[in-house]
Amino acid sequence: MSYCYAVASGKGGVGKSTITANLAAALAQDGNRVVIIDADIGLRSQDALLGMENRIVYDLIDLANGDCSMDQAVLESDTIHGLFLLPAAQFARAKALDPKKLAKIIQSFRTAYDYVLIDCPAGIERGLRNVLNAAVDELILIVTPDDISVRSAERAVQLMESKKLNRPALIVNRLNADLVRSREMMSARTVAEVMDLRLLGEVPEDPVVSRAMLRHSLMIAYDCEARNAILRIASRIKGGNPPFPAYGCRKQSWLKRLFTSPVKEVIPIDDH
């Protein structure tokens, strides 16, 4: 049976689209048919992340308005078998998308794909409300371990609750184990406890992610810790139960402590 996930964030810049793209690719590489619906009307990014930016003819708004067929609008990845994209409209506004039409698209996709992942617009405005009104199965909330991101995400949770939806699962992105260890940064478990949400995954800060984006490729194509984190999340979505690494919460071995540089102290300029 097909399952539809809406991936949201309280604010922009937390890695929501990057995680959505890589998670979809991980599910597709495991033999599933997966489609991403880029619902970020006017600010599409999934096409660039997936290397499809030069192939777009039709988009989500065209399909919703009946100006094209599903086969015409949906693009298949050239590099990852089973991965598809319905791109967002680049020169439209969120009000152009009727939630009822989006719900019909999702329903039609359920018969063709194993997983439907919706990359929601950041924030809590009309773009997110359109998706929440479209009857998705489960919500995934992406946050970074800082007070501003958590506060913004809590507002998104309030909006979801106002729609009588289940509380979302949580992915904490850009964790720095050294900063967690020095107690300058919240751990993923702490963020989940603060927000009272089920922790679906924790993704560490990884320079490979930025380098992959500069190459217009996905980071799961590289052997890195962020890739391992995404694969664990994909496993949990499929019903598996891989252990959480708990970045920064576990004591390092004496050898690793010996060769790990201490966290550099941050000194305000006025204190010099």
Short mmCIF file of C-alpha atoms in Angstrom, two decimals:
data_model
loop_
_atom_site.label_atom_id
_atom_site.label_comp_id
_atom_site.label_asym_id
_atom_site.label_seq_id
_atom_site.Cartn_x
_atom_site.Cartn_y
_atom_site.Cartn_z
CA MET A 1 0.00 0.00 0.00
CA SER A 2 1.29 3.46 -0.93
CA TYR A 3 2.13 5.93 1.81
CA CYS A 4 2.29 9.72 1.65
CA TYR A 5 4.64 11.77 3.81
CA ALA A 6 4.65 15.57 4.01
CA VAL A 7 8.08 16.92 4.97
CA ALA A 8 7.85 20.33 6.64
CA SER A 9 9.91 22.80 8.65
CA GLY A 10 9.09 25.79 10.79
CA LYS A 11 11.65 27.93 8.98
CA GLY A 12 13.83 27.82 5.92
CA GLY A 13 17.46 26.81 5.81
CA VAL A 14 17.23 23.69 7.98
CA GLY A 15 17.89 21.21 5.15
CA LYS A 16 14.30 20.09 4.53
CA SER A 17 14.56 19.81 0.75
CA THR A 18 17.97 18.13 0.89
CA ILE A 19 16.72 15.51 3.34
CA THR A 20 13.56 14.94 1.28
CA ALA A 21 15.54 14.36 -1.92
CA ASN A 22 18.06 12.02 -0.33
CA LEU A 23 15.44 10.11 1.66
CA ALA A 24 13.39 9.58 -1.50
CA ALA A 25 16.49 8.36 -3.32
CA ALA A 26 17.33 5.97 -0.49
CA LEU A 27 13.82 4.48 -0.61
CA ALA A 28 14.02 4.16 -4.40
CA GLN A 29 17.41 2.45 -4.27
CA ASP A 30 15.81 -0.19 -2.08
CA GLY A 31 13.52 -1.20 -4.94
CA ASN A 32 10.54 1.11 -4.36
CA ARG A 33 8.83 3.48 -6.75
CA VAL A 34 9.05 6.90 -5.11
CA VAL A 35 7.76 10.27 -6.26
CA ILE A 36 8.59 13.66 -4.80
CA ILE A 37 5.96 16.38 -5.10
CA ASP A 38 7.70 19.74 -4.87
CA ALA A 39 4.96 21.88 -3.31
CA ASP A 40 7.17 24.92 -2.74
CA ILE A 41 5.36 27.02 -5.32
CA GLY A 42 7.58 29.82 -6.68
CA LEU A 43 10.75 28.56 -4.98
CA ARG A 44 11.24 25.09 -6.41
CA SER A 45 14.49 23.33 -5.57
CA GLN A 46 13.97 19.60 -6.02
CA ASP A 47 14.67 19.78 -9.75
CA ALA A 48 18.13 21.25 -9.08
CA LEU A 49 18.86 18.79 -6.28
CA LEU A 50 17.97 15.87 -8.55
CA GLY A 51 19.70 17.26 -11.64
CA MET A 52 16.45 17.70 -13.60
CA GLU A 53 16.37 21.49 -13.92
CA ASN A 54 16.76 21.44 -17.72
CA ARG A 55 14.02 18.88 -18.32
CA ILE A 56 10.94 20.65 -16.92
CA VAL A 57 8.07 21.33 -19.31
CA TYR A 58 5.03 20.98 -17.03
CA ASP A 59 4.69 21.38 -13.28
CA LEU A 60 2.41 20.80 -10.30
CA ILE A 61 0.08 23.70 -11.16
CA ASP A 62 -0.24 22.52 -14.77
CA LEU A 63 -1.20 19.04 -13.60
CA ALA A 64 -3.61 20.36 -10.97
CA ASN A 65 -5.35 22.55 -13.57
CA GLY A 66 -5.63 19.72 -16.10
CA ASP A 67 -3.23 21.32 -18.61
CA CYS A 68 -1.18 18.12 -18.92
CA SER A 69 -1.26 14.46 -18.02
CA MET A 70 0.57 12.82 -15.13
CA ASP A 71 2.99 11.19 -17.57
CA GLN A 72 3.81 14.59 -19.07
CA ALA A 73 4.38 16.34 -15.74
CA VAL A 74 6.28 13.67 -13.79
CA LEU A 75 9.99 13.29 -14.54
CA GLU A 76 11.99 10.11 -13.94
CA SER A 77 15.53 10.31 -12.59
CA ASP A 78 18.27 9.46 -15.07
CA THR A 79 20.54 8.18 -12.32
CA ILE A 80 18.31 6.51 -9.71
CA HIS A 81 15.89 3.86 -10.90
CA GLY A 82 12.43 4.23 -9.39
CA LEU A 83 12.79 7.90 -8.40
CA PHE A 84 10.37 10.45 -9.89
CA LEU A 85 9.65 14.15 -9.48
CA LEU A 86 6.61 16.37 -9.94
CA PRO A 87 8.25 19.81 -9.98
CA ALA A 88 6.82 22.97 -8.47
CA ALA A 89 5.75 25.94 -10.55
CA GLN A 90 8.49 28.57 -10.55
CA PHE A 91 6.44 31.62 -11.49
CA ALA A 92 3.25 31.14 -9.47
CA ARG A 93 2.06 31.74 -5.92
CA ALA A 94 0.79 29.34 -3.27
CA LYS A 95 -2.80 30.49 -3.75
CA ALA A 96 -2.69 29.05 -7.28
CA LEU A 97 -2.79 25.52 -5.84
CA ASP A 98 -6.19 24.21 -4.77
CA PRO A 99 -5.79 21.74 -1.86
CA LYS A 100 -8.61 19.60 -3.25
CA LYS A 101 -6.78 19.26 -6.56
CA LEU A 102 -3.56 18.41 -4.72
CA ALA A 103 -5.46 15.72 -2.80
CA LYS A 104 -6.65 14.24 -6.12
CA ILE A 105 -3.07 14.17 -7.41
CA ILE A 106 -1.90 12.39 -4.27
CA GLN A 107 -4.72 9.88 -4.59
CA SER A 108 -3.78 9.13 -8.21
CA PHE A 109 -0.13 8.76 -7.24
CA ARG A 110 -1.01 6.15 -4.63
CA THR A 111 -1.82 3.68 -7.37
CA ALA A 112 1.46 4.28 -9.21
CA TYR A 113 4.05 4.69 -6.45
CA ASP A 114 5.03 3.01 -3.20
CA TYR A 115 5.96 6.29 -1.48
CA VAL A 116 4.85 9.87 -2.08
CA LEU A 117 7.02 12.51 -0.42
CA ILE A 118 5.83 16.11 -0.44
CA ASP A 119 8.47 18.79 -0.03
CA CYS A 120 6.42 21.45 1.76
CA PRO A 121 7.15 25.18 1.71
CA ALA A 122 9.01 26.36 4.80
CA GLY A 123 7.06 28.27 7.45
CA ILE A 124 3.41 28.17 8.42
CA GLU A 125 1.75 30.23 5.71
CA ARG A 126 -0.63 29.26 2.94
CA GLY A 127 1.76 26.92 1.13
CA LEU A 128 1.99 24.57 4.12
CA ARG A 129 -1.72 24.88 4.83
CA ASN A 130 -2.46 23.72 1.26
CA VAL A 131 -0.55 20.50 1.89
CA LEU A 132 -2.05 19.94 5.34
CA ASN A 133 -5.51 20.21 3.80
CA ALA A 134 -4.67 17.53 1.22
CA ALA A 135 -5.03 14.48 3.51
CA VAL A 136 -1.46 13.16 3.80
CA ASP A 137 -0.75 10.04 5.86
CA GLU A 138 2.06 11.29 8.07
CA LEU A 139 4.02 14.45 8.73
CA ILE A 140 7.79 14.70 9.14
CA LEU A 141 9.22 17.83 10.73
CA ILE A 142 12.83 18.88 10.09
CA VAL A 143 14.62 21.04 12.67
CA THR A 144 18.16 22.04 13.53
CA PRO A 145 19.26 21.88 17.19
CA ASP A 146 18.93 25.57 18.01
CA ASP A 147 16.29 27.57 19.85
CA ILE A 148 15.13 29.57 16.82
CA SER A 149 14.51 26.50 14.67
CA VAL A 150 12.77 24.68 17.53
CA ARG A 151 10.54 27.65 18.30
CA SER A 152 9.54 27.98 14.64
CA ALA A 153 8.89 24.25 14.42
CA GLU A 154 6.64 24.40 17.47
CA ARG A 155 4.45 26.90 15.62
CA ALA A 156 4.22 24.45 12.73
CA VAL A 157 3.15 21.72 15.16
CA GLN A 158 0.44 24.03 16.52
CA LEU A 159 -0.85 24.53 12.98
CA MET A 160 -0.92 20.79 12.39
CA GLU A 161 -2.84 20.24 15.61
CA SER A 162 -5.35 22.92 14.61
CA LYS A 163 -6.03 20.79 11.51
CA LYS A 164 -6.71 17.79 13.79
CA LEU A 165 -3.67 15.98 12.38
CA ASN A 166 -1.42 13.56 14.23
CA ARG A 167 1.73 15.00 15.73
CA PRO A 168 4.65 14.77 13.30
CA ALA A 169 7.74 12.61 13.54
CA LEU A 170 10.98 14.55 14.04
CA ILE A 171 14.30 14.62 12.19
CA VAL A 172 17.06 16.69 13.78
CA ASN A 173 19.56 17.88 11.18
CA ARG A 174 23.09 19.31 11.32
CA LEU A 175 24.15 17.90 14.65
CA ASN A 176 27.72 18.55 15.72
CA ALA A 177 28.86 15.78 18.06
CA ASP A 178 31.65 17.89 19.59
CA LEU A 179 29.25 20.75 20.40
CA VAL A 180 26.72 18.31 21.83
CA ARG A 181 29.48 16.77 23.93
CA SER A 182 30.52 20.21 25.23
CA ARG A 183 26.84 20.99 25.95
CA GLU A 184 26.78 23.98 23.63
CA MET A 185 24.28 22.24 21.35
CA MET A 186 21.18 20.22 22.18
CA SER A 187 21.26 16.53 21.33
CA ALA A 188 18.61 15.06 19.03
CA ARG A 189 17.01 13.32 21.98
CA THR A 190 16.82 16.59 23.92
CA VAL A 191 15.15 18.35 20.99
CA ALA A 192 12.61 15.53 20.72
CA GLU A 193 11.88 15.70 24.44
CA VAL A 194 11.51 19.49 24.37
CA MET A 195 9.06 19.26 21.47
CA ASP A 196 7.39 16.07 22.75
CA LEU A 197 7.74 14.39 19.36
CA ARG A 198 8.82 10.96 18.22
CA LEU A 199 12.41 11.02 16.98
CA LEU A 200 12.60 9.54 13.49
CA GLY A 201 16.22 10.39 12.79
CA GLU A 202 19.30 12.45 13.52
CA VAL A 203 21.63 13.71 10.79
CA PRO A 204 25.09 15.03 11.58
CA GLU A 205 26.76 18.08 10.08
CA ASP A 206 28.77 16.69 7.19
CA PRO A 207 30.91 18.63 4.66
CA VAL A 208 30.11 16.00 2.03
CA VAL A 209 26.53 17.34 1.88
CA SER A 210 27.66 20.77 0.67
CA ARG A 211 30.20 19.30 -1.73
CA ALA A 212 27.56 17.02 -3.22
CA MET A 213 25.17 19.96 -3.70
CA LEU A 214 27.89 21.93 -5.49
CA ARG A 215 28.15 19.01 -7.91
CA HIS A 216 24.35 18.84 -8.30
CA SER A 217 24.38 15.33 -6.89
CA LEU A 218 22.89 13.64 -3.85
CA MET A 219 24.99 12.97 -0.78
CA ILE A 220 23.79 9.38 -0.55
CA ALA A 221 25.98 8.76 -3.60
CA TYR A 222 29.01 9.22 -1.33
CA ASP A 223 30.34 7.22 1.58
CA CYS A 224 29.74 9.63 4.45
CA GLU A 225 28.07 9.76 7.86
CA ALA A 226 25.14 11.86 6.59
CA ARG A 227 24.38 9.11 4.08
CA ASN A 228 24.39 6.52 6.85
CA ALA A 229 21.94 8.68 8.82
CA ILE A 230 19.56 8.92 5.84
CA LEU A 231 19.71 5.16 5.30
CA ARG A 232 18.76 4.62 8.95
CA ILE A 233 15.76 6.94 8.55
CA ALA A 234 14.69 5.11 5.40
CA SER A 235 14.93 1.83 7.30
CA ARG A 236 12.68 3.15 10.08
CA ILE A 237 10.11 4.34 7.53
CA LYS A 238 10.05 0.81 6.10
CA GLY A 239 9.47 -0.65 9.57
CA GLY A 240 13.05 -1.35 10.63
CA ASN A 241 14.55 -0.40 13.97
CA PRO A 242 18.22 0.57 13.52
CA PRO A 243 19.89 2.03 16.63
CA PHE A 244 20.28 5.77 17.06
CA PRO A 245 23.91 6.92 17.08
CA ALA A 246 23.11 9.62 19.67
CA TYR A 247 25.74 12.00 18.26
CA GLY A 248 27.79 13.54 21.05
CA CYS A 249 25.99 11.67 23.84
CA ARG A 250 28.19 8.61 24.04
CA LYS A 251 31.63 8.60 25.59
CA GLN A 252 34.47 8.45 23.07
CA SER A 253 37.14 5.79 23.23
CA TRP A 254 40.45 6.88 24.81
CA LEU A 255 42.14 6.66 21.39
CA LYS A 256 39.61 8.95 19.75
CA ARG A 257 39.78 11.39 22.67
CA LEU A 258 43.56 11.45 22.32
CA PHE A 259 43.52 12.46 18.66
CA THR A 260 40.40 14.68 18.64
CA SER A 261 41.05 18.42 18.71
CA PRO A 262 39.23 20.25 21.50
CA VAL A 263 36.36 22.55 20.58
CA LYS A 264 37.80 25.99 19.97
CA GLU A 265 36.63 28.53 22.51
CA VAL A 266 34.47 31.35 21.13
CA ILE A 267 35.63 34.70 22.50
CA PRO A 268 33.66 37.90 21.87
CA ILE A 269 35.69 40.61 20.14
CA ASP A 270 35.19 43.07 22.98
CA ASP A 271 36.89 40.67 25.40
CA HIS A 272 40.25 40.87 23.61
#
